Tab-separated table of C-alpha atoms in Angstrom:
chain	number	residue	atom	x	y	z
C	1	MET	CA	96.577	71.383	96.285
C	2	LEU	CA	92.741	70.386	95.619
C	3	ALA	CA	91.306	72.866	98.159
C	4	LEU	CA	92.893	75.918	96.649
C	5	LYS	CA	92.064	74.606	93.117
C	6	GLU	CA	88.426	74.064	93.605
C	7	LYS	CA	88.260	77.751	95.139
C	8	ILE	CA	89.921	79.280	91.939
C	9	ASN	CA	87.526	77.242	89.905
C	10	GLN	CA	84.551	78.693	91.917
C	11	GLU	CA	85.584	82.560	92.800
C	12	GLY	CA	88.642	83.245	90.506
C	13	CYS	CA	88.031	85.597	87.772
C	14	TYR	CA	90.296	86.055	84.575
C	15	LEU	CA	90.266	89.760	83.994
C	16	GLY	CA	92.579	89.697	80.707
C	17	ARG	CA	96.274	90.569	80.513
C	18	GLY	CA	97.221	87.498	82.555
C	19	ILE	CA	95.717	88.934	85.432
C	20	LEU	CA	93.659	86.352	88.078
C	21	LYS	CA	91.175	88.232	90.450
C	22	VAL	CA	91.176	86.234	93.562
C	23	ASP	CA	90.177	89.048	95.970
C	24	SER	CA	87.365	86.943	97.189
C	25	PHE	CA	89.925	84.650	99.579
C	26	ILE	CA	93.463	86.058	99.264
C	27	ASN	CA	93.885	89.690	97.704
C	28	HIS	CA	91.471	91.824	99.897
C	29	GLN	CA	89.000	89.282	101.313
C	30	VAL	CA	90.931	86.194	103.058
C	31	ASP	CA	89.511	82.971	103.582
C	32	PRO	CA	91.464	82.005	107.143
C	33	THR	CA	90.651	78.328	107.198
C	34	LEU	CA	91.815	77.848	103.391
C	35	MET	CA	95.039	80.097	104.743
C	36	GLU	CA	95.488	77.684	107.365
C	37	GLU	CA	95.278	74.754	105.095
C	38	CYS	CA	97.834	76.494	102.660
C	39	GLY	CA	100.077	77.121	105.420
C	40	LYS	CA	99.989	73.847	106.972
C	41	GLU	CA	100.828	72.161	103.296
C	42	PHE	CA	103.563	74.308	102.939
C	43	ALA	CA	105.101	73.662	106.158
C	44	ARG	CA	104.731	70.100	105.268
C	45	ILE	CA	106.076	70.427	101.545
C	46	PHE	CA	109.347	72.558	103.165
C	47	ALA	CA	109.997	70.381	106.355
C	48	ASP	CA	113.042	69.119	105.389
C	49	VAL	CA	114.774	72.756	104.413
C	50	LYS	CA	115.185	73.616	108.107
C	51	ALA	CA	114.059	76.991	107.327
C	52	SER	CA	114.895	79.413	110.388
C	53	ARG	CA	112.410	81.930	109.205
C	54	VAL	CA	109.622	82.769	106.532
C	55	LEU	CA	110.104	86.133	104.090
C	56	THR	CA	107.271	87.558	102.448
C	57	ALA	CA	106.272	90.937	100.783
C	58	GLU	CA	103.752	92.857	102.047
C	59	ILE	CA	100.824	93.043	101.325
C	60	SER	CA	99.345	89.741	100.123
C	61	GLY	CA	101.918	87.337	100.845
C	62	ILE	CA	101.270	88.180	104.828
C	63	ALA	CA	98.264	85.854	105.215
C	64	PRO	CA	100.105	82.604	103.527
C	65	ALA	CA	103.215	83.425	104.871
C	66	LEU	CA	101.917	83.628	108.584
C	67	MET	CA	100.278	80.780	108.208
C	68	ALA	CA	103.288	78.799	106.694
C	69	ALA	CA	105.569	80.351	109.592
C	70	TYR	CA	102.813	79.479	112.233
C	71	HIS	CA	103.089	75.449	111.205
C	72	LEU	CA	106.815	75.669	110.740
C	73	HIS	CA	106.996	77.295	114.235
C	74	VAL	CA	109.601	80.252	112.981
C	75	PRO	CA	109.096	83.682	112.659
C	76	VAL	CA	108.086	85.714	109.492
C	77	VAL	CA	109.342	88.824	108.062
C	78	TYR	CA	107.433	90.802	105.662
C	79	ALA	CA	109.524	93.498	103.709
C	80	ARG	CA	107.814	96.461	103.667
C	81	LYS	CA	106.816	98.839	100.757
C	82	THR	CA	107.623	102.179	102.651
C	83	LYS	CA	110.114	102.640	105.653
C	84	PRO	CA	107.978	103.394	109.092
C	85	VAL	CA	109.531	105.702	111.761
C	86	THR	CA	110.169	102.552	113.757
C	87	MET	CA	112.718	101.281	111.527
C	88	PRO	CA	116.113	102.062	111.873
C	89	ASP	CA	118.237	104.677	109.651
C	90	THR	CA	120.163	101.712	107.591
C	91	VAL	CA	118.174	99.148	105.979
C	92	TYR	CA	118.044	96.365	103.229
C	93	LEU	CA	116.225	98.241	100.379
C	94	THR	CA	115.715	96.918	96.622
C	95	VAL	CA	113.212	97.872	94.158
C	96	ALA	CA	111.017	95.397	91.782
C	97	PRO	CA	108.558	95.961	89.396
C	98	SER	CA	105.111	95.470	90.141
C	99	HIS	CA	103.074	93.479	87.459
C	100	THR	CA	99.799	94.394	88.534
C	101	LYS	CA	100.195	97.966	89.219
C	102	GLY	CA	102.840	98.946	86.409
C	103	VAL	CA	105.196	100.759	88.856
C	104	MET	CA	108.572	100.008	90.726
C	105	THR	CA	107.952	99.241	94.088
C	106	ASP	CA	110.438	99.341	97.373
C	107	LEU	CA	111.059	96.362	99.400
C	108	ILE	CA	112.633	97.104	102.571
C	109	VAL	CA	113.880	94.856	105.210
C	110	SER	CA	115.416	95.880	108.676
C	111	PRO	CA	118.705	94.222	109.341
C	112	GLU	CA	117.067	93.554	113.056
C	113	PHE	CA	114.854	90.754	111.458
C	114	LEU	CA	117.320	89.059	108.900
C	115	PRO	CA	120.558	88.260	110.473
C	116	ARG	CA	123.350	86.690	108.655
C	117	GLY	CA	123.268	83.025	108.285
C	118	GLU	CA	119.500	82.913	108.555
C	119	ARG	CA	117.934	80.119	106.229
C	120	VAL	CA	114.787	81.866	104.472
C	121	LEU	CA	111.774	80.293	103.286
C	122	ILE	CA	110.308	82.762	101.049
C	123	ILE	CA	106.152	82.228	100.957
C	124	ASP	CA	104.329	84.770	98.405
C	125	ASP	CA	100.785	84.745	97.101
C	126	PHE	CA	101.744	84.698	93.350
C	127	LEU	CA	104.619	83.046	91.297
C	128	ALA	CA	104.185	84.913	88.112
C	129	SER	CA	107.631	86.572	86.486
C	130	GLY	CA	109.258	85.993	89.723
C	131	ASN	CA	110.189	89.826	89.992
C	132	THR	CA	108.676	90.201	93.477
C	133	ILE	CA	110.470	87.255	94.818
C	134	GLN	CA	113.667	88.100	93.140
C	135	GLY	CA	113.477	91.102	94.979
C	136	LEU	CA	113.619	89.199	98.304
C	137	VAL	CA	116.218	87.128	97.404
C	138	ARG	CA	118.194	89.866	96.954
C	139	LEU	CA	117.508	91.205	100.339
C	140	ALA	CA	118.227	87.991	101.855
C	141	GLN	CA	121.596	87.952	99.686
C	142	ALA	CA	122.543	91.465	101.085
C	143	ALA	CA	122.072	90.478	104.442
C	144	GLY	CA	123.969	87.332	104.271
C	145	ALA	CA	121.371	85.008	104.657
C	146	GLU	CA	120.648	81.822	102.801
C	147	VAL	CA	117.289	81.092	100.575
C	148	VAL	CA	116.441	77.670	101.124
C	149	GLY	CA	113.168	77.191	99.542
C	150	ILE	CA	110.227	79.468	97.271
C	151	GLY	CA	106.698	78.889	98.017
C	152	ALA	CA	103.810	80.246	96.379
C	153	LEU	CA	100.065	79.712	96.391
C	154	ILE	CA	99.456	80.228	92.738
C	155	GLU	CA	101.702	80.022	90.033
C	156	LYS	CA	101.319	81.401	86.565
C	157	SER	CA	103.677	79.298	84.618
C	158	PHE	CA	103.282	81.024	81.379
C	159	GLU	CA	105.160	83.803	82.925
C	160	GLY	CA	108.250	82.453	83.424
C	161	GLY	CA	109.384	82.908	87.252
C	162	ARG	CA	109.961	79.313	87.705
C	163	GLU	CA	112.643	79.548	85.106
C	164	ALA	CA	114.222	83.123	86.291
C	165	LEU	CA	114.598	81.501	89.568
C	166	ALA	CA	116.131	78.092	88.544
C	167	TYR	CA	119.614	79.444	89.174
C	168	LEU	CA	119.170	79.635	92.856
C	169	LYS	CA	118.956	75.691	92.899
C	170	VAL	CA	116.794	75.598	95.657
C	171	PRO	CA	113.115	73.698	95.860
C	172	ILE	CA	110.436	75.709	94.395
C	173	HIS	CA	107.069	74.648	95.248
C	174	SER	CA	103.583	76.348	94.234
C	175	LEU	CA	100.240	74.661	95.298
C	176	VAL	CA	98.418	75.311	92.406
C	177	ARG	CA	99.919	76.091	88.841
C	178	ILE	CA	98.172	77.516	86.214
C	179	ASP	CA	99.335	77.001	82.675
C	180	ARG	CA	96.783	79.429	80.600
C	181	MET	CA	94.094	81.853	80.982
C	182	ASP	CA	92.097	82.884	78.279
C	183	ASP	CA	88.052	83.596	77.199
C	184	THR	CA	87.514	79.679	77.425
C	185	GLY	CA	88.586	79.453	81.627
C	186	ILE	CA	91.452	79.095	83.727
C	187	HIS	CA	93.745	76.156	82.800
C	188	PHE	CA	95.573	74.461	85.272
C	189	GLY	CA	98.751	72.350	85.129
C	190	ASP	CA	99.816	69.066	87.102
L	1	MET	CA	96.829	89.137	128.000
L	2	LEU	CA	99.598	88.306	129.779
L	3	ALA	CA	101.855	86.516	126.998
L	4	LEU	CA	101.252	89.939	125.207
L	5	LYS	CA	102.112	91.994	127.784
L	6	GLU	CA	105.261	89.901	128.747
L	7	LYS	CA	106.472	90.281	125.272
L	8	ILE	CA	106.009	93.807	125.054
L	9	ASN	CA	107.947	93.985	128.233
L	10	GLN	CA	110.669	91.962	126.697
L	11	GLU	CA	110.974	93.362	123.344
L	12	GLY	CA	108.652	96.463	122.997
L	13	CYS	CA	110.700	99.521	122.984
L	14	TYR	CA	109.326	103.348	123.600
L	15	LEU	CA	110.612	105.683	120.953
L	16	GLY	CA	109.477	109.156	122.152
L	17	ARG	CA	106.275	110.953	120.850
L	18	GLY	CA	104.064	108.180	121.739
L	19	ILE	CA	105.257	105.623	119.613
L	20	LEU	CA	105.912	102.247	120.579
L	21	LYS	CA	108.001	100.039	118.230
L	22	VAL	CA	107.157	96.200	118.170
L	23	ASP	CA	108.313	95.280	115.206
L	24	SER	CA	110.037	92.171	116.280
L	25	PHE	CA	106.605	90.707	117.040
L	26	ILE	CA	103.812	92.672	115.190
L	27	ASN	CA	104.836	95.266	113.142
L	28	HIS	CA	107.679	94.081	110.455
L	29	GLN	CA	108.619	90.391	111.877
L	30	VAL	CA	105.511	88.701	113.407
L	31	ASP	CA	105.523	85.972	115.905
L	32	PRO	CA	102.967	83.578	114.559
L	33	THR	CA	102.405	81.593	117.522
L	34	LEU	CA	101.782	84.705	119.815
L	35	MET	CA	99.354	85.891	117.076
L	36	GLU	CA	97.627	82.768	116.768
L	37	GLU	CA	97.094	83.231	121.034
L	38	CYS	CA	95.763	86.655	120.416
L	39	GLY	CA	93.395	85.678	117.914
L	40	LYS	CA	92.040	82.716	120.057
L	41	GLU	CA	91.637	85.436	122.601
L	42	PHE	CA	89.807	87.910	120.412
L	43	ALA	CA	87.671	84.874	119.532
L	44	ARG	CA	86.680	83.990	122.906
L	45	ILE	CA	86.027	88.061	123.975
L	46	PHE	CA	83.697	88.482	120.966
L	47	ALA	CA	81.755	84.938	120.662
L	48	ASP	CA	78.717	86.651	121.851
L	49	VAL	CA	78.649	89.300	119.179
L	50	LYS	CA	77.755	87.044	116.062
L	51	ALA	CA	80.288	88.750	113.694
L	52	SER	CA	79.966	87.637	110.238
L	53	ARG	CA	82.914	89.048	109.083
L	54	VAL	CA	86.360	90.683	110.370
L	55	LEU	CA	87.177	94.002	109.115
L	56	THR	CA	90.785	95.660	109.418
L	57	ALA	CA	93.509	97.781	107.695
L	58	GLU	CA	96.379	96.820	105.762
L	59	ILE	CA	99.228	96.227	107.075
L	60	SER	CA	99.709	95.340	110.513
L	61	GLY	CA	96.172	94.745	111.033
L	62	ILE	CA	96.428	91.677	109.105
L	63	ALA	CA	97.931	89.295	111.196
L	64	PRO	CA	95.789	89.736	114.141
L	65	ALA	CA	92.480	90.067	112.577
L	66	LEU	CA	93.570	86.592	110.128
L	67	MET	CA	93.809	84.657	113.548
L	68	ALA	CA	90.916	86.458	114.697
L	69	ALA	CA	88.772	85.452	111.901
L	70	TYR	CA	90.546	81.931	111.687
L	71	HIS	CA	88.787	81.030	115.136
L	72	LEU	CA	85.764	82.714	114.656
L	73	HIS	CA	85.397	80.918	111.270
L	74	VAL	CA	84.384	83.971	109.278
L	75	PRO	CA	86.234	85.654	106.473
L	76	VAL	CA	88.181	88.900	107.051
L	77	VAL	CA	88.543	91.776	104.636
L	78	TYR	CA	91.315	94.279	104.919
L	79	ALA	CA	91.182	97.670	103.515
L	80	ARG	CA	93.471	98.571	101.114
L	81	LYS	CA	95.546	101.789	100.908
L	82	THR	CA	95.548	102.135	97.262
L	83	LYS	CA	92.867	100.798	94.480
L	84	PRO	CA	94.301	97.365	92.645
L	85	VAL	CA	93.328	96.765	89.175
L	86	THR	CA	91.015	93.725	90.427
L	87	MET	CA	88.709	95.944	92.105
L	88	PRO	CA	85.658	97.471	90.632
L	89	ASP	CA	85.317	100.614	89.473
L	90	THR	CA	83.064	102.018	92.313
L	91	VAL	CA	84.277	101.335	95.810
L	92	TYR	CA	83.930	102.422	99.545
L	93	LEU	CA	86.679	104.863	100.296
L	94	THR	CA	87.804	107.055	103.194
L	95	VAL	CA	90.603	108.883	104.602
L	96	ALA	CA	92.183	108.640	107.771
L	97	PRO	CA	95.103	110.748	109.338
L	98	SER	CA	98.293	108.211	110.087
L	99	HIS	CA	99.650	108.990	113.598
L	100	THR	CA	103.042	107.257	112.598
L	101	LYS	CA	103.149	108.537	109.234
L	102	GLY	CA	101.953	112.031	109.691
L	103	VAL	CA	99.892	111.909	106.293
L	104	MET	CA	96.218	111.085	105.462
L	105	THR	CA	95.826	107.605	104.140
L	106	ASP	CA	93.350	106.340	101.903
L	107	LEU	CA	90.971	103.178	103.230
L	108	ILE	CA	89.246	101.398	100.509
L	109	VAL	CA	86.829	98.431	100.572
L	110	SER	CA	84.957	96.940	97.438
L	111	PRO	CA	81.586	96.693	97.891
L	112	GLU	CA	81.597	93.020	96.873
L	113	PHE	CA	83.182	91.970	100.533
L	114	LEU	CA	81.287	94.176	102.546
L	115	PRO	CA	77.433	93.638	101.886
L	116	ARG	CA	74.642	95.318	103.582
L	117	GLY	CA	73.587	94.019	106.589
L	118	GLU	CA	76.929	92.459	107.503
L	119	ARG	CA	77.738	91.996	111.376
L	120	VAL	CA	81.153	93.769	111.475
L	121	LEU	CA	84.026	93.010	114.115
L	122	ILE	CA	86.894	95.306	113.579
L	123	ILE	CA	90.273	94.112	114.616
L	124	ASP	CA	93.684	96.296	114.347
L	125	ASP	CA	96.851	96.186	115.919
L	126	PHE	CA	96.965	99.380	118.013
L	127	LEU	CA	94.107	101.497	119.291
L	128	ALA	CA	95.687	104.791	119.974
L	129	SER	CA	93.788	108.002	118.679
L	130	GLY	CA	91.196	105.475	116.755
L	131	ASN	CA	91.229	107.414	113.940
L	132	THR	CA	91.949	104.201	111.403
L	133	ILE	CA	89.549	102.237	113.500
L	134	GLN	CA	86.988	105.336	112.839
L	135	GLY	CA	87.703	105.042	109.360
L	136	LEU	CA	86.707	101.439	109.376
L	137	VAL	CA	83.440	102.403	110.901
L	138	ARG	CA	82.523	104.898	108.322
L	139	LEU	CA	83.419	102.316	105.531
L	140	ALA	CA	81.013	99.791	107.526
L	141	GLN	CA	78.542	102.446	107.802
L	142	ALA	CA	78.476	103.369	103.969
L	143	ALA	CA	78.023	99.844	103.291
L	144	GLY	CA	74.970	99.198	105.572
L	145	ALA	CA	76.915	96.868	107.745
L	146	GLU	CA	76.680	97.050	111.503
L	147	VAL	CA	79.825	97.082	113.686
L	148	VAL	CA	79.459	94.897	116.598
L	149	GLY	CA	82.463	95.191	118.284
L	150	ILE	CA	86.246	96.283	118.259
L	151	GLY	CA	89.247	94.766	119.217
L	152	ALA	CA	93.141	95.919	119.237
L	153	LEU	CA	96.036	94.046	120.443
L	154	ILE	CA	97.693	97.066	122.134
L	155	GLU	CA	95.753	100.066	123.589
L	156	LYS	CA	97.332	103.092	124.145
L	157	SER	CA	94.994	104.724	126.517
L	158	PHE	CA	96.377	108.330	126.995
L	159	GLU	CA	95.662	108.980	123.404
L	160	GLY	CA	91.647	108.595	123.511
L	161	GLY	CA	90.266	106.289	121.059
L	162	ARG	CA	88.427	104.492	123.469
L	163	GLU	CA	86.409	107.920	124.376
L	164	ALA	CA	86.060	108.456	120.632
L	165	LEU	CA	84.537	105.662	119.686
L	166	ALA	CA	82.403	105.293	122.729
L	167	TYR	CA	79.234	106.816	121.142
L	168	LEU	CA	79.141	103.583	118.842
L	169	LYS	CA	77.854	101.777	122.004
L	170	VAL	CA	79.470	98.607	121.055
L	171	PRO	CA	82.079	96.109	122.896
L	172	ILE	CA	85.333	97.598	122.984
L	173	HIS	CA	88.694	95.441	124.004
L	174	SER	CA	92.148	95.571	123.758
L	175	LEU	CA	94.335	92.371	124.866
L	176	VAL	CA	96.898	94.971	126.505
L	177	ARG	CA	96.361	98.711	127.984
L	178	ILE	CA	99.181	101.058	128.276
L	179	ASP	CA	98.353	104.045	130.118
L	180	ARG	CA	101.866	105.733	130.384
L	181	MET	CA	105.022	105.492	128.466
L	182	ASP	CA	108.377	107.459	129.400
L	183	ASP	CA	111.623	107.700	130.099
L	184	THR	CA	111.194	105.189	133.071
L	185	GLY	CA	109.273	102.505	130.635
L	186	ILE	CA	106.095	101.341	129.763
L	187	HIS	CA	103.456	101.290	131.954
L	188	PHE	CA	100.551	99.221	131.757
L	189	GLY	CA	96.785	99.631	132.982
L	190	ASP	CA	94.535	96.726	134.475
């Protein structure tokens, strides 16, 4: 997606160790117009998978997932990292390693909002190692829901997430693919 | 706002101790169409304050703040609860007590995205005691930015947040006001 690629070129910053800083439009400050365009593009790409809801992980997945769900006219559920007092006693919980934080993170979804038989489209900001998305897949599977597609704003193709998720045999789409980052800059794939 | 009030009547659940569960459309599952309508309403209400950015707190503030920012055509910044590796070493940090969690929470904003002189509209899901919003006000003030308005989806008027924020002398608007919750139900104000 050209608009997102241009924004990364203008404002993205490679910090080393595979970390891309996009805090000015995705991860801390958010560009709502760009996010709306990305959501619309996800809705176009995944129109045929007939998703009945979008699933994401707090925190940075919320903006793109909300905009995708808005254009798909379905609810969005974000997995929580801590269990709030409003959640029932029994929940779906899995753990996933956080690449940028170096710790294990809980991902928690209430059974109230992930009923059996749902057709789940997973949307997140990054597809890197795929660890967070695999956690969301496990939550969907535990609930008896079917994952019908996976979308990410930015794919770091060199971290192997796409290959790790291939066994699901569902469409995987990223709006921008980065094949390499080094001192010479951010190198995009096709 | 009628659509939000109706949704609270249909799906909101009073859990006791002043806690309103709205997990089916705001706090865990999100209704994107309703959030878009709320964002549009915030943009209408605050059209005259000439905000240059929207400020909120992760996590539940993100959806309404993003939609408000979308309709106001300005960026949105969400204060983080933990400092990610992508943030600079020196940040604005304040602590605010969390009503529903019973702990102190950090609110962190990078100076990169809260420049001096900005006109800041604060948007959050709830206006209750006002503690989180007061934390966001302190962050804006530390940055030399001006708070020009405060908006919340749901106000619990019996917790005194509006009175605690009155000293700011800025417009404070909630889309729905709840004056009382008890065994007989959720009682709305005007």
